[in-house]
Coordinates of C-alpha atoms and ligand atoms in Angstrom, one line a residue:
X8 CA -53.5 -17.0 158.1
X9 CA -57.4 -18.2 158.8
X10 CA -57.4 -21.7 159.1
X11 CA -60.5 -24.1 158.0
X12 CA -61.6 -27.6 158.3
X13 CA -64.1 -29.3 156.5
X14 CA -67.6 -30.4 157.6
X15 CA -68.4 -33.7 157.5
X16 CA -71.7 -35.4 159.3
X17 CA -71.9 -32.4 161.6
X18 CA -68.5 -32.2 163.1
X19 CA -65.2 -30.4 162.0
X20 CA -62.8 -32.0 160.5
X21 CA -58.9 -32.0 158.8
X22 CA -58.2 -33.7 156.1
X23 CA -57.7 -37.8 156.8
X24 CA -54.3 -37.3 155.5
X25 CA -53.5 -34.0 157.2
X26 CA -52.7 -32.2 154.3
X27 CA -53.6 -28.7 153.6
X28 CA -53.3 -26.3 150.9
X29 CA -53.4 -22.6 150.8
X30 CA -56.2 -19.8 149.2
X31 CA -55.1 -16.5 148.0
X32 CA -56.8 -13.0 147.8
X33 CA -56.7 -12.1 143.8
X34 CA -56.2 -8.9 144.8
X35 CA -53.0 -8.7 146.8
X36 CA -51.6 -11.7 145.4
X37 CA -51.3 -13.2 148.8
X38 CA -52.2 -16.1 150.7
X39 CA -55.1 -15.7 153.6
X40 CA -56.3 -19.7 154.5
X41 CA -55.5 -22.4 154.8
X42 CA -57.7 -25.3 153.5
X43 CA -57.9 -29.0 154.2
X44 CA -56.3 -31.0 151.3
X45 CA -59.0 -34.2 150.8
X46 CA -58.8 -36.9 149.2
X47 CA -60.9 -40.1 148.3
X48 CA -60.9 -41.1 151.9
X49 CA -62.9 -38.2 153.0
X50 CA -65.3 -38.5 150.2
X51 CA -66.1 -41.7 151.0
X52 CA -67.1 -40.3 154.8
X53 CA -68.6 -37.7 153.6
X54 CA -70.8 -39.7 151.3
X55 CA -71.7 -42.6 153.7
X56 CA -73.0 -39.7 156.4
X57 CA -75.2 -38.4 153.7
X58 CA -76.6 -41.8 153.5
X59 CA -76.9 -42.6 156.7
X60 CA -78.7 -38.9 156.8
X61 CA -81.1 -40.0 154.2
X62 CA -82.0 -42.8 156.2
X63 CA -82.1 -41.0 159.7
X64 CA -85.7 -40.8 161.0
X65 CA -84.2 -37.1 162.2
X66 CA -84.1 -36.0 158.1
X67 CA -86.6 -38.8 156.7
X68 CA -89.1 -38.5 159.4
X69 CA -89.2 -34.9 159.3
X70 CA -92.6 -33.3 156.8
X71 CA -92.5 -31.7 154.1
X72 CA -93.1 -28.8 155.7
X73 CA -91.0 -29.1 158.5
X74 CA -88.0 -28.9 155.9
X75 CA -89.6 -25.7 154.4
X76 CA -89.3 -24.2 158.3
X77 CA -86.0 -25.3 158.7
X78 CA -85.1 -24.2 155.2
X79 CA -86.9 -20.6 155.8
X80 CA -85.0 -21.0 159.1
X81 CA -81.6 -21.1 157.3
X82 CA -82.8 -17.9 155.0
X83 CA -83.2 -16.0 157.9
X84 CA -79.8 -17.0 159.4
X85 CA -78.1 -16.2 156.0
X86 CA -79.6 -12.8 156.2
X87 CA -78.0 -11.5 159.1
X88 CA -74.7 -13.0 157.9
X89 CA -75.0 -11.5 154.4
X90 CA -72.2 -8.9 155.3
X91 CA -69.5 -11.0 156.5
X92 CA -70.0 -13.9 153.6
X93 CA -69.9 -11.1 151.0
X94 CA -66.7 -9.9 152.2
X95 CA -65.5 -14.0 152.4
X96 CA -66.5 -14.4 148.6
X97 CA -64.2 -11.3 147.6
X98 CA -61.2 -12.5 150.0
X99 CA -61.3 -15.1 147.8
X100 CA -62.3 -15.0 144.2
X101 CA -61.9 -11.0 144.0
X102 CA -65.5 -9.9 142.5
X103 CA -66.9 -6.5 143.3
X104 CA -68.0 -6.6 147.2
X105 CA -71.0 -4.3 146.0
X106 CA -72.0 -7.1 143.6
X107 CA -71.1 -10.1 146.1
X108 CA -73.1 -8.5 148.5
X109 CA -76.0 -8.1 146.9
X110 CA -75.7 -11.5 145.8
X111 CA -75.8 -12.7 149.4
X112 CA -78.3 -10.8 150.0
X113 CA -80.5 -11.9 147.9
X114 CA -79.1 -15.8 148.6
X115 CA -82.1 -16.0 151.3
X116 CA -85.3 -15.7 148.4
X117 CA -83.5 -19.5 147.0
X118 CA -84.4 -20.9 150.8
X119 CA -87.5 -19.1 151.1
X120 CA -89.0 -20.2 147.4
X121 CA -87.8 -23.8 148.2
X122 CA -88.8 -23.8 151.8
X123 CA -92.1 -22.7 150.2
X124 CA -92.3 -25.9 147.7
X125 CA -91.3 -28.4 150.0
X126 CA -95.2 -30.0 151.3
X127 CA -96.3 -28.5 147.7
X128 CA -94.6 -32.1 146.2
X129 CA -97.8 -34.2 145.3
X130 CA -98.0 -37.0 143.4
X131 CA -101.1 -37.6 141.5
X132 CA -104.0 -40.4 141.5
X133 CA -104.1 -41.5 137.8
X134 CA -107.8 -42.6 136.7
X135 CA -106.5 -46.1 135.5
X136 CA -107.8 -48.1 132.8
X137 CA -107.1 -51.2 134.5
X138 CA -110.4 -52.3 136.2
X139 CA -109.9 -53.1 140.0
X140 CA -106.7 -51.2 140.2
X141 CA -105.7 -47.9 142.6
X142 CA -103.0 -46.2 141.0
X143 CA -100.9 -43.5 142.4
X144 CA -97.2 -41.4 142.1
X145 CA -94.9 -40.3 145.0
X146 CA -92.2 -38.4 144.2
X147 CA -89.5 -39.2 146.1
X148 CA -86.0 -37.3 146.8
X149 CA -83.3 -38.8 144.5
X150 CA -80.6 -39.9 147.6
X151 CA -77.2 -38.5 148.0
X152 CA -76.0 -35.2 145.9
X153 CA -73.0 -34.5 145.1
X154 CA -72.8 -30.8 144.2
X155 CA -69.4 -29.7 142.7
X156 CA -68.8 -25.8 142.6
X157 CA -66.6 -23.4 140.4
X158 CA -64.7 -20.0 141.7
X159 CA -66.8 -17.2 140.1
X160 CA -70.0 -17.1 142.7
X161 CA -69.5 -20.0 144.9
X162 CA -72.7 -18.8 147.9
X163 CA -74.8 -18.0 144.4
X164 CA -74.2 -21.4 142.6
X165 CA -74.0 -23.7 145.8
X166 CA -77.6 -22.4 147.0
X167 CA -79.1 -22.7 143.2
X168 CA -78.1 -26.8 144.4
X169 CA -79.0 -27.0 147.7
X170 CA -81.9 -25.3 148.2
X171 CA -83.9 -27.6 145.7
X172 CA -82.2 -30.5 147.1
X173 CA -83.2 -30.4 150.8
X174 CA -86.5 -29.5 149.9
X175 CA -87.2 -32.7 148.1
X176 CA -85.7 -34.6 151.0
X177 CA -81.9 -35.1 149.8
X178 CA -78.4 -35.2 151.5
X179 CA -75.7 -33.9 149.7
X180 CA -71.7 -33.6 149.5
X181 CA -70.5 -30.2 148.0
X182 CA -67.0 -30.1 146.7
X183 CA -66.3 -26.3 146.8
X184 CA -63.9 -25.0 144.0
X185 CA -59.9 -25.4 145.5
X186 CA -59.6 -21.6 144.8
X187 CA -63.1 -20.1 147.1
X188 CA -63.5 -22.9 149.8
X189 CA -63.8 -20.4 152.7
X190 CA -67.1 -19.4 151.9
X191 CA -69.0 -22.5 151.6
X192 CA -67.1 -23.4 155.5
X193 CA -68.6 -20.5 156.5
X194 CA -71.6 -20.7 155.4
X195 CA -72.0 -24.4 156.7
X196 CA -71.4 -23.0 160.3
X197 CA -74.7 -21.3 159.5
X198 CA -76.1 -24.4 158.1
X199 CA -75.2 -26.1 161.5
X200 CA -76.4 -23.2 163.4
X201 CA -80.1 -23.5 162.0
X202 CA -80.3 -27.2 163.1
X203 CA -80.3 -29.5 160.5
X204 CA -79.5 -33.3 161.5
X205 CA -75.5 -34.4 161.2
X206 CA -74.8 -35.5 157.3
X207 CA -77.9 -33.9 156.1
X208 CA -74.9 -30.8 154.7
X209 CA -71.2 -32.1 154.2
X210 CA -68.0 -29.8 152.6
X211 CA -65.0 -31.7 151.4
X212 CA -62.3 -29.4 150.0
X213 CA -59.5 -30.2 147.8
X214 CA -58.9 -30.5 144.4
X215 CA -60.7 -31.8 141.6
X216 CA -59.0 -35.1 140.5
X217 CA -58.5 -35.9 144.3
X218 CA -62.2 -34.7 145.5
X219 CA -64.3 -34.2 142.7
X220 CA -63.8 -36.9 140.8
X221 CA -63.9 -39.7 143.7
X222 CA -66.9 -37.8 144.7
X223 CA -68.5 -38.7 141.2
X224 CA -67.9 -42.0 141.2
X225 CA -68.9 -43.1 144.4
X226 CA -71.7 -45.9 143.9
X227 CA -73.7 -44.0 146.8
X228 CA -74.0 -40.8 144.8
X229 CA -77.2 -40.6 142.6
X230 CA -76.9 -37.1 141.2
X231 CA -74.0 -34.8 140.3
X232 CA -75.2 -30.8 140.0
X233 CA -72.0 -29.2 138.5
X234 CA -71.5 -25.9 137.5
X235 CA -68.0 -25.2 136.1
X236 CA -66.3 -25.5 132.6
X237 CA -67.7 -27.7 129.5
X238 CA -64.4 -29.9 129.9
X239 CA -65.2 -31.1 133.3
X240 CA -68.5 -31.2 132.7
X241 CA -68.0 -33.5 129.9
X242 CA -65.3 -35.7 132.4
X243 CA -68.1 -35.4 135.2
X244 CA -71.0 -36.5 132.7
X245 CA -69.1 -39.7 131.5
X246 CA -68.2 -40.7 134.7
X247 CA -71.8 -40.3 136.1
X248 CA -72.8 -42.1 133.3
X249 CA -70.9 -45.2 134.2
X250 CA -73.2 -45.6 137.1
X251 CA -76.0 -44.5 136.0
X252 CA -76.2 -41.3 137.9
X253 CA -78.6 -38.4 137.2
X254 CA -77.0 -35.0 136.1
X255 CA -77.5 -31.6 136.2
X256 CA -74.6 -29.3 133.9
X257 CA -74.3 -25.9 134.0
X258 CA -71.6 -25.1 131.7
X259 CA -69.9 -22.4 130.3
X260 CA -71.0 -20.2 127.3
X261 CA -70.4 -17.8 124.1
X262 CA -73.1 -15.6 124.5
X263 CA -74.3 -13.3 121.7
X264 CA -75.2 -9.8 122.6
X265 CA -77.5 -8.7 119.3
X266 CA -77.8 -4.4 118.9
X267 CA -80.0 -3.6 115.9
X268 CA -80.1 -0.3 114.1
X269 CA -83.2 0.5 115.7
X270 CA -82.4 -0.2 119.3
X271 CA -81.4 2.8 122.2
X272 CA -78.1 3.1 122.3
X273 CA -77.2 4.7 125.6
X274 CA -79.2 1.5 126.9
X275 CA -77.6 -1.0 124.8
X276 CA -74.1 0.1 125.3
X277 CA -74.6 -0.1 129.5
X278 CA -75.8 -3.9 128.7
X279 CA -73.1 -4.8 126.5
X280 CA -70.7 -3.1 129.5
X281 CA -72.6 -5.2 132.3
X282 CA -72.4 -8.7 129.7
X283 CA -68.5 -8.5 129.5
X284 CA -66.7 -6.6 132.1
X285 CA -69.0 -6.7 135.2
X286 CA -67.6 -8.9 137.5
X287 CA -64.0 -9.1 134.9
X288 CA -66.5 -11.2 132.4
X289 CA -66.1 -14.0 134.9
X290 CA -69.7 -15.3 134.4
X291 CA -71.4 -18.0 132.5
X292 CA -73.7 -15.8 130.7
X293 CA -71.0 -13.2 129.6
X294 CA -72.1 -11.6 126.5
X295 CA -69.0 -11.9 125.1
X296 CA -70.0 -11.9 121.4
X297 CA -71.1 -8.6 120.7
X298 CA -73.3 -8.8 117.0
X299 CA -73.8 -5.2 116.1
X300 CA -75.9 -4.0 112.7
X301 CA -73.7 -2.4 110.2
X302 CA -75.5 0.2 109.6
X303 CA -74.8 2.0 113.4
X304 CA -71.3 -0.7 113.6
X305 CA -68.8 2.9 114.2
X306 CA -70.9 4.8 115.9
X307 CA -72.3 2.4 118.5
X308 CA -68.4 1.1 118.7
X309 CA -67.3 4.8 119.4
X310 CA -70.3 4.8 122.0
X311 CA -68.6 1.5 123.8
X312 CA -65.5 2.2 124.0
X313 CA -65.8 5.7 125.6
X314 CA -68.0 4.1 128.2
X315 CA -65.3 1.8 128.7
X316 CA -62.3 3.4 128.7
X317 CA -63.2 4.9 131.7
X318 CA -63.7 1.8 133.6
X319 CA -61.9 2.3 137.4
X320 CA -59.8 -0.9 138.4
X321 CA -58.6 -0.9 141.6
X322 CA -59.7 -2.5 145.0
X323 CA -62.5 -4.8 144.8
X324 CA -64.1 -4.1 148.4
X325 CA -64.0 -0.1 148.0
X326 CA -67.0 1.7 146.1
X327 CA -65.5 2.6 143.5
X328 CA -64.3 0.5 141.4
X329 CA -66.0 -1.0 138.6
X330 CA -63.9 -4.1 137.6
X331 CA -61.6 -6.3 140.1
X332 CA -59.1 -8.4 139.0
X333 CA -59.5 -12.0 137.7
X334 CA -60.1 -14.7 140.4
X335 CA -56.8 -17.3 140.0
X336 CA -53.2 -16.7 138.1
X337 CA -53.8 -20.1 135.5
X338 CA -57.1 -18.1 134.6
X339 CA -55.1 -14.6 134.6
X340 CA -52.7 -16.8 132.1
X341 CA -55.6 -18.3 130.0
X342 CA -57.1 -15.0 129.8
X343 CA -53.7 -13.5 128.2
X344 CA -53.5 -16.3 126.4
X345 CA -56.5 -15.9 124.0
X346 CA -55.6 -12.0 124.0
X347 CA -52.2 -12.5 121.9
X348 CA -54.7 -15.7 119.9
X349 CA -57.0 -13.3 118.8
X350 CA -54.4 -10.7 117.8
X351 CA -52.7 -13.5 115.7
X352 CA -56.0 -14.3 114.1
X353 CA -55.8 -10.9 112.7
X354 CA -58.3 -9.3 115.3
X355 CA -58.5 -5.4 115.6
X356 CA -57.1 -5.1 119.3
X357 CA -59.2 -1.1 120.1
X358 CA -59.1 -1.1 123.9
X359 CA -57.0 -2.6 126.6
X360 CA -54.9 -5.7 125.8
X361 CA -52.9 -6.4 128.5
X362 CA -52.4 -6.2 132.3
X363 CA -52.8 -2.6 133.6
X364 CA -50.2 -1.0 134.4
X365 CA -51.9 1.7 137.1
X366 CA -49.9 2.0 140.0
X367 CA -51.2 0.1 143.4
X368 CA -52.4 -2.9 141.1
X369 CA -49.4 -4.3 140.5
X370 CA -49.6 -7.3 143.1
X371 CA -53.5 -8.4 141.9
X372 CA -54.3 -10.4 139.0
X373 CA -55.8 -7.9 136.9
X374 CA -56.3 -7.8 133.0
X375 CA -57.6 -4.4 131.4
X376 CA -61.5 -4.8 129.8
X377 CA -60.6 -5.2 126.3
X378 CA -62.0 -4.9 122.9
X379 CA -61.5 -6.4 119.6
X380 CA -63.2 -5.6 116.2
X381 CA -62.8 -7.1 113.3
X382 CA -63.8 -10.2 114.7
X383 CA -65.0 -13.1 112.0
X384 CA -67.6 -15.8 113.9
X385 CA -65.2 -18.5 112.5
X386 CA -62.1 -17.4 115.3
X387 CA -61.4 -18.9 118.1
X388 CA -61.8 -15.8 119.9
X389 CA -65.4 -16.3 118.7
X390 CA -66.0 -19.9 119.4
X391 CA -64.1 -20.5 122.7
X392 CA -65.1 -19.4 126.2
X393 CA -62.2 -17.0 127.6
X394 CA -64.2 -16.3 131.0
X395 CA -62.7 -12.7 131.4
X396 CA -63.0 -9.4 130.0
X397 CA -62.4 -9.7 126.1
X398 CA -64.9 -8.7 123.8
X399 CA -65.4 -9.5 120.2
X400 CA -67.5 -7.3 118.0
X401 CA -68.8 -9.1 114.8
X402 CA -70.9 -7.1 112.4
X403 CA -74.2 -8.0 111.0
X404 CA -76.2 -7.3 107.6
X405 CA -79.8 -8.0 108.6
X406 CA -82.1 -10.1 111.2
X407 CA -81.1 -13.2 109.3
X408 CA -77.7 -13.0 109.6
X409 CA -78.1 -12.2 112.9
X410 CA -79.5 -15.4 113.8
X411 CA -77.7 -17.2 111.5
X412 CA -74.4 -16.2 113.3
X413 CA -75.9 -16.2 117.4
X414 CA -76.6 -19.1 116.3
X415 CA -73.4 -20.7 115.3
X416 CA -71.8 -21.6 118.1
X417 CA -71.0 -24.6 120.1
X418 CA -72.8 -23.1 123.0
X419 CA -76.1 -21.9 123.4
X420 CA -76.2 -20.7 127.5
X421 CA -77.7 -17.3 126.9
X422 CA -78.4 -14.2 124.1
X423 CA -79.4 -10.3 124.4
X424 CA -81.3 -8.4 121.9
X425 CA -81.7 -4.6 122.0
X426 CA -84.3 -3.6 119.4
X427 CA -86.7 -1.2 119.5
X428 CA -89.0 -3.3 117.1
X429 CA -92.0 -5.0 118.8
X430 CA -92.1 -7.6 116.2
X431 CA -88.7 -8.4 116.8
X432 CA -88.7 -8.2 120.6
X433 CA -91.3 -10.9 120.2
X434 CA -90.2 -13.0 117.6
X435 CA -86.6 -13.2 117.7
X436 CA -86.0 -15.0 121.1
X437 CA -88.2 -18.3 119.9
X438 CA -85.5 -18.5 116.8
X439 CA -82.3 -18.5 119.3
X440 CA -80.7 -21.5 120.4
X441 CA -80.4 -20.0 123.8
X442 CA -81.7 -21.1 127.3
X443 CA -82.3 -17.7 128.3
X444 CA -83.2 -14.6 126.2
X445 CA -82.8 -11.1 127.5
X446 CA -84.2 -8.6 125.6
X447 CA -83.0 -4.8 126.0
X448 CA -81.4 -6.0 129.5
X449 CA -78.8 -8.8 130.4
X450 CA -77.6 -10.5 133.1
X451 CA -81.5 -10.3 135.0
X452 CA -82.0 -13.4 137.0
X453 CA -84.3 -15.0 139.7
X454 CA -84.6 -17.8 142.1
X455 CA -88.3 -17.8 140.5
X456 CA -87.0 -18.2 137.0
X457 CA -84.9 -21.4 135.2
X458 CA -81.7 -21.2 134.3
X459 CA -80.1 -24.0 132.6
X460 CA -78.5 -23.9 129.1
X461 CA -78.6 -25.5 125.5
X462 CA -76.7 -27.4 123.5
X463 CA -72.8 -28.0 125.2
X464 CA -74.2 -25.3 127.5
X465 CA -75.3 -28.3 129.5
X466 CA -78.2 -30.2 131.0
X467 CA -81.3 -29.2 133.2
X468 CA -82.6 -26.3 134.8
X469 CA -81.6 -24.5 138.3
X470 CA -83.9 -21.9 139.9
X471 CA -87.3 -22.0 139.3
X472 CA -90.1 -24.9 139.7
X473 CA -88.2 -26.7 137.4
X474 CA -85.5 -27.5 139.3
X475 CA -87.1 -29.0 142.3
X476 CA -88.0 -32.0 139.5
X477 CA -84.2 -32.3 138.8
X478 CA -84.1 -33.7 142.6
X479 CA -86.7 -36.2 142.5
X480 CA -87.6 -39.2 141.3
X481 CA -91.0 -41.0 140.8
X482 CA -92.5 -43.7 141.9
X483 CA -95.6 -45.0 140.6
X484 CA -97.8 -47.8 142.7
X485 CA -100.4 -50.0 142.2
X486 CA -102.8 -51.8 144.7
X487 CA -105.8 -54.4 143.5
X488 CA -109.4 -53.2 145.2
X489 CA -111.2 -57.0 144.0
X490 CA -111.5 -60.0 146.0
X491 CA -109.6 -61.8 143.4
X492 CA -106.5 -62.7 142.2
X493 CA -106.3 -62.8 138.0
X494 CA -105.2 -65.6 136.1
X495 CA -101.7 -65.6 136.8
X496 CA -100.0 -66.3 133.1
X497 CA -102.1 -63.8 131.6
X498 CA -100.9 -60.3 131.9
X499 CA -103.5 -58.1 131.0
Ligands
ADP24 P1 -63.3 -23.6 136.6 O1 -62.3 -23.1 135.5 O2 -64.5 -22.8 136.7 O3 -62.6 -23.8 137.9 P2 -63.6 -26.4 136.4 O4 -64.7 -27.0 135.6 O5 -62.2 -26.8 136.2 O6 -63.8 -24.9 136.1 O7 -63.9 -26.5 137.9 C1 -65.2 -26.5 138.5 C2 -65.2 -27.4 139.7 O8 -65.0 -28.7 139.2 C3 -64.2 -27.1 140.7 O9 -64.7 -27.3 142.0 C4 -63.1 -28.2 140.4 O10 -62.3 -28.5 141.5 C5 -64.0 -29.4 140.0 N1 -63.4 -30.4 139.2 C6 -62.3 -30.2 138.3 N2 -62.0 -31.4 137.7 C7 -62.9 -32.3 138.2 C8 -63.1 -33.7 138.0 N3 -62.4 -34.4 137.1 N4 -64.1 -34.3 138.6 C9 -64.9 -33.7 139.5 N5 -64.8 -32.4 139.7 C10 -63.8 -31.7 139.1

């Protein structure tokens, strides 16, 4: 057993109470670490080295651009480390290592891009219509961040946080999800490594009512970035509201997946595959709503399901296989769970179902990708986020109905289109409540592009120039250039 401690204002730490909990590997079953149980008590010194980091002429006196080198810095540091954080990642929350890695990989372009925009902050000098009066913005970093993380890409998510957050000048707390701590550890050794001042980075593990939440309320927090289910979002958001805290909410999601008539097939049949079963449909954008035109509803069905019938399950770090098991037993549970609700709605069950029962698997958490037709927008299965691999295939008349049902949802994190149709290509995506649009392709992402969903999708944007914004705050003063001082009671 690997055991961690938790990094608080530069040092390694246990727990204040001692207490420890344990971190299995979905795929065997088994527990691998051991992890520092925390409580309110190591929030609270978490959060008053962050402040004392904001404050530290080591993080506050630095220049813009000296944060863009040390971020770069920390880029190139991750890059040789790519390899061994990959392999951390599938220990614990069981995705693909081909995916995690490239994933980690590509972690490095969020430092670069930030390290890039950190001396491009300017305020601006506003011609005032006040007579006599200089007037200028600064924007200024927002303080201490507490960034709370789920299971499903911890490296991917935490770095969408803090990347934008140190370049605007911030400190922040992460609270790593009690299921994938290991690789946010690991990756603050790296952190450490690069050389940025004690408290500037802190880790507390534990769980959420005992970390999280303590972590939300603390007075010295100004901003929570979370990225985990629409429950604890809404939990998080009320609490942060109570003190006035900004917010950023990435939440979950009931994606539609829209194949018309006139779209290519082959194509939209991989992209429907990659929405729902890559990484066991354990993503926020999952396209887990598949609208499909009536007129090609069989065939393009028939298409699907021979595709993914042959889907290899099996050991998440070898080559090949295609879909791992599901990252924590309660989610294995909840995923089974909406299986036998959908079948009880009256749901056409056409592929999978159930765990597998292929020999060698029997110790992971797996569930088979599965498919359901039949499915009415009105179901559950339809409306609520399952976060595995469970599809739902809704037919469709025409474009209108298409909308009118991607459309209908509580949700509105993402949506694909596959159409052939230029018109459509161009018109569609401005007519779906949807933060991002893909069209013919899913899952395409980018640290130079937003992210950031509608509706109970959540709240502001990560990735992108857009998110640096989400980390300041401005600041607008005022000096008098004349001689004299105006009459006092008039405000003018
Ligand atoms: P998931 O199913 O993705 O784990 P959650 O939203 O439950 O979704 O968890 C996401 C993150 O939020 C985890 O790090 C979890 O520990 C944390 N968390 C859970 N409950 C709370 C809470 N009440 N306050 C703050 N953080 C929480």
């Amino acid at each position: 057993m690997q055991q961690y401690r938790m990094y608080i204002d530069g040092r390694w730490v246990e727990s204040l109470s001692g207490e420890w909990f344990e971190s299995s590997n979905p795929y065997t079953g088994l527990p691998w670490a051991r992890i520092p149980r925390g409580n309110g008590a190591d929030v609270d010194c978490a959060v008053a080295a962050a402040a004392r980091a904001l404050q530290d002429p080591a993080w506050r006196g630095l220049t813009a651009s000296g944060r863009g080198e040390l971020l770069r810095r920390l880029g190139d540091a991750l890059a040789d480390r790519a390899d061994f954080l990959a392999g951390i990642e599938v220990r614990d929350n069981g995705k693909l290592y081909a995916e995690m890695r490239a994933q980690t990989h590509y972690l490095r372009q969020w430092y670069y891009y930030y390290g890039g925009l950190a001396d491009k902050i300017e305020g601006a000098v506003i011609p005032t219509d006040k007579a006599g009066h200089f007037n200028y913005t600064r924007h200024e970093p927002v303080g201490v961040v507490a960034a709370i993380i789920p299971w499903n890409s911890p490296l991917l998510l935490a770095s969408w946080k803090l990347a934008p957050a140190l370049a605007a000048g911030n400190t922040v707390v992460f609270k790593p999800s009690e299921y994938t701590s290991a690789s946010l550890l690991e990756f603050a050794r790296i952190v450490e490594r690069v050389g940025f001042p004690p408290g500037v980075l802190n880790v507390v593990t534990g769980f959420g009512a005992e970390v999280g939440a303590p972590l939300v309320e603390h007075p010295q927090v100004a901003k929570v970035a979370f990225t985990g289910s629409d429950q604890t979002g809404r939990q998080i958001y009320q609490a942060a509201a109570r003190g006035m805290k900004r917010v950023t909410m990435e939440l979950g999601g009931k994606s539609p997946n829209i194949v018309f008539a006139d779209a290519r097939q082959d194509n939209a049949v991989k992209g429907v595959i990659s929405g729902i079963f890559a990484a066991s449909g354990q993503t926020c954008v999952a396209g887990s709503r598949l609208l499909v035109q009536r007129a090609i509803h069989d065939e393009f069905v028939d298409k699907l399901l021979a595709f993914a019938r042959h889907a290899r399950l099996g050991d998440p770090m070898s080559p090949d296989t295609q879909v791992g098991p599901v990252t924590n037993l309660p989610q294995l549970e909840k995923i089974l769970g909406y299986i036998d609700i959908a079948r009880a709605e009256g749901a056409d069950c056409l592929l999978g179902g159930g765990r597998p029962d292929t020999p060698g698997l029997e110790q992971g958490w797996f569930v088979e990708p599965t498919i359901f037709a039949g499915v009415h927008n009105r179901m559950r299965i339809a409306r609520e986020e399952v976060f595995g691999p469970v599809l739902s295939i809704i037919p469709f008349e025409d474009e209108e109905e298409a909308v009118a049902i991607a459309n209908d949802s509580p949700y509105g994190l993402a949506a694909g289109i596959w159409t052939e149709d230029l018109r459509r290509a161009l018109t569609l995506p401005d007519r779906l409540e949807a933060g991002t649009v893909w069209v013919n392709t899913y899952r395409t992402m980018s640290y130079l592009t937003p992210f950031g969903g509608f509706k109970q999708s959540g709240l502001g944007k990560e990735s992108g120039q857009d998110s640096l914004r989400e980390y300041l705050k401005v600041k607008s003063v005022w000096l008098s250039t004349t001689e004299d001082v105006p009459d006092p009671f008039v405000i003018r």
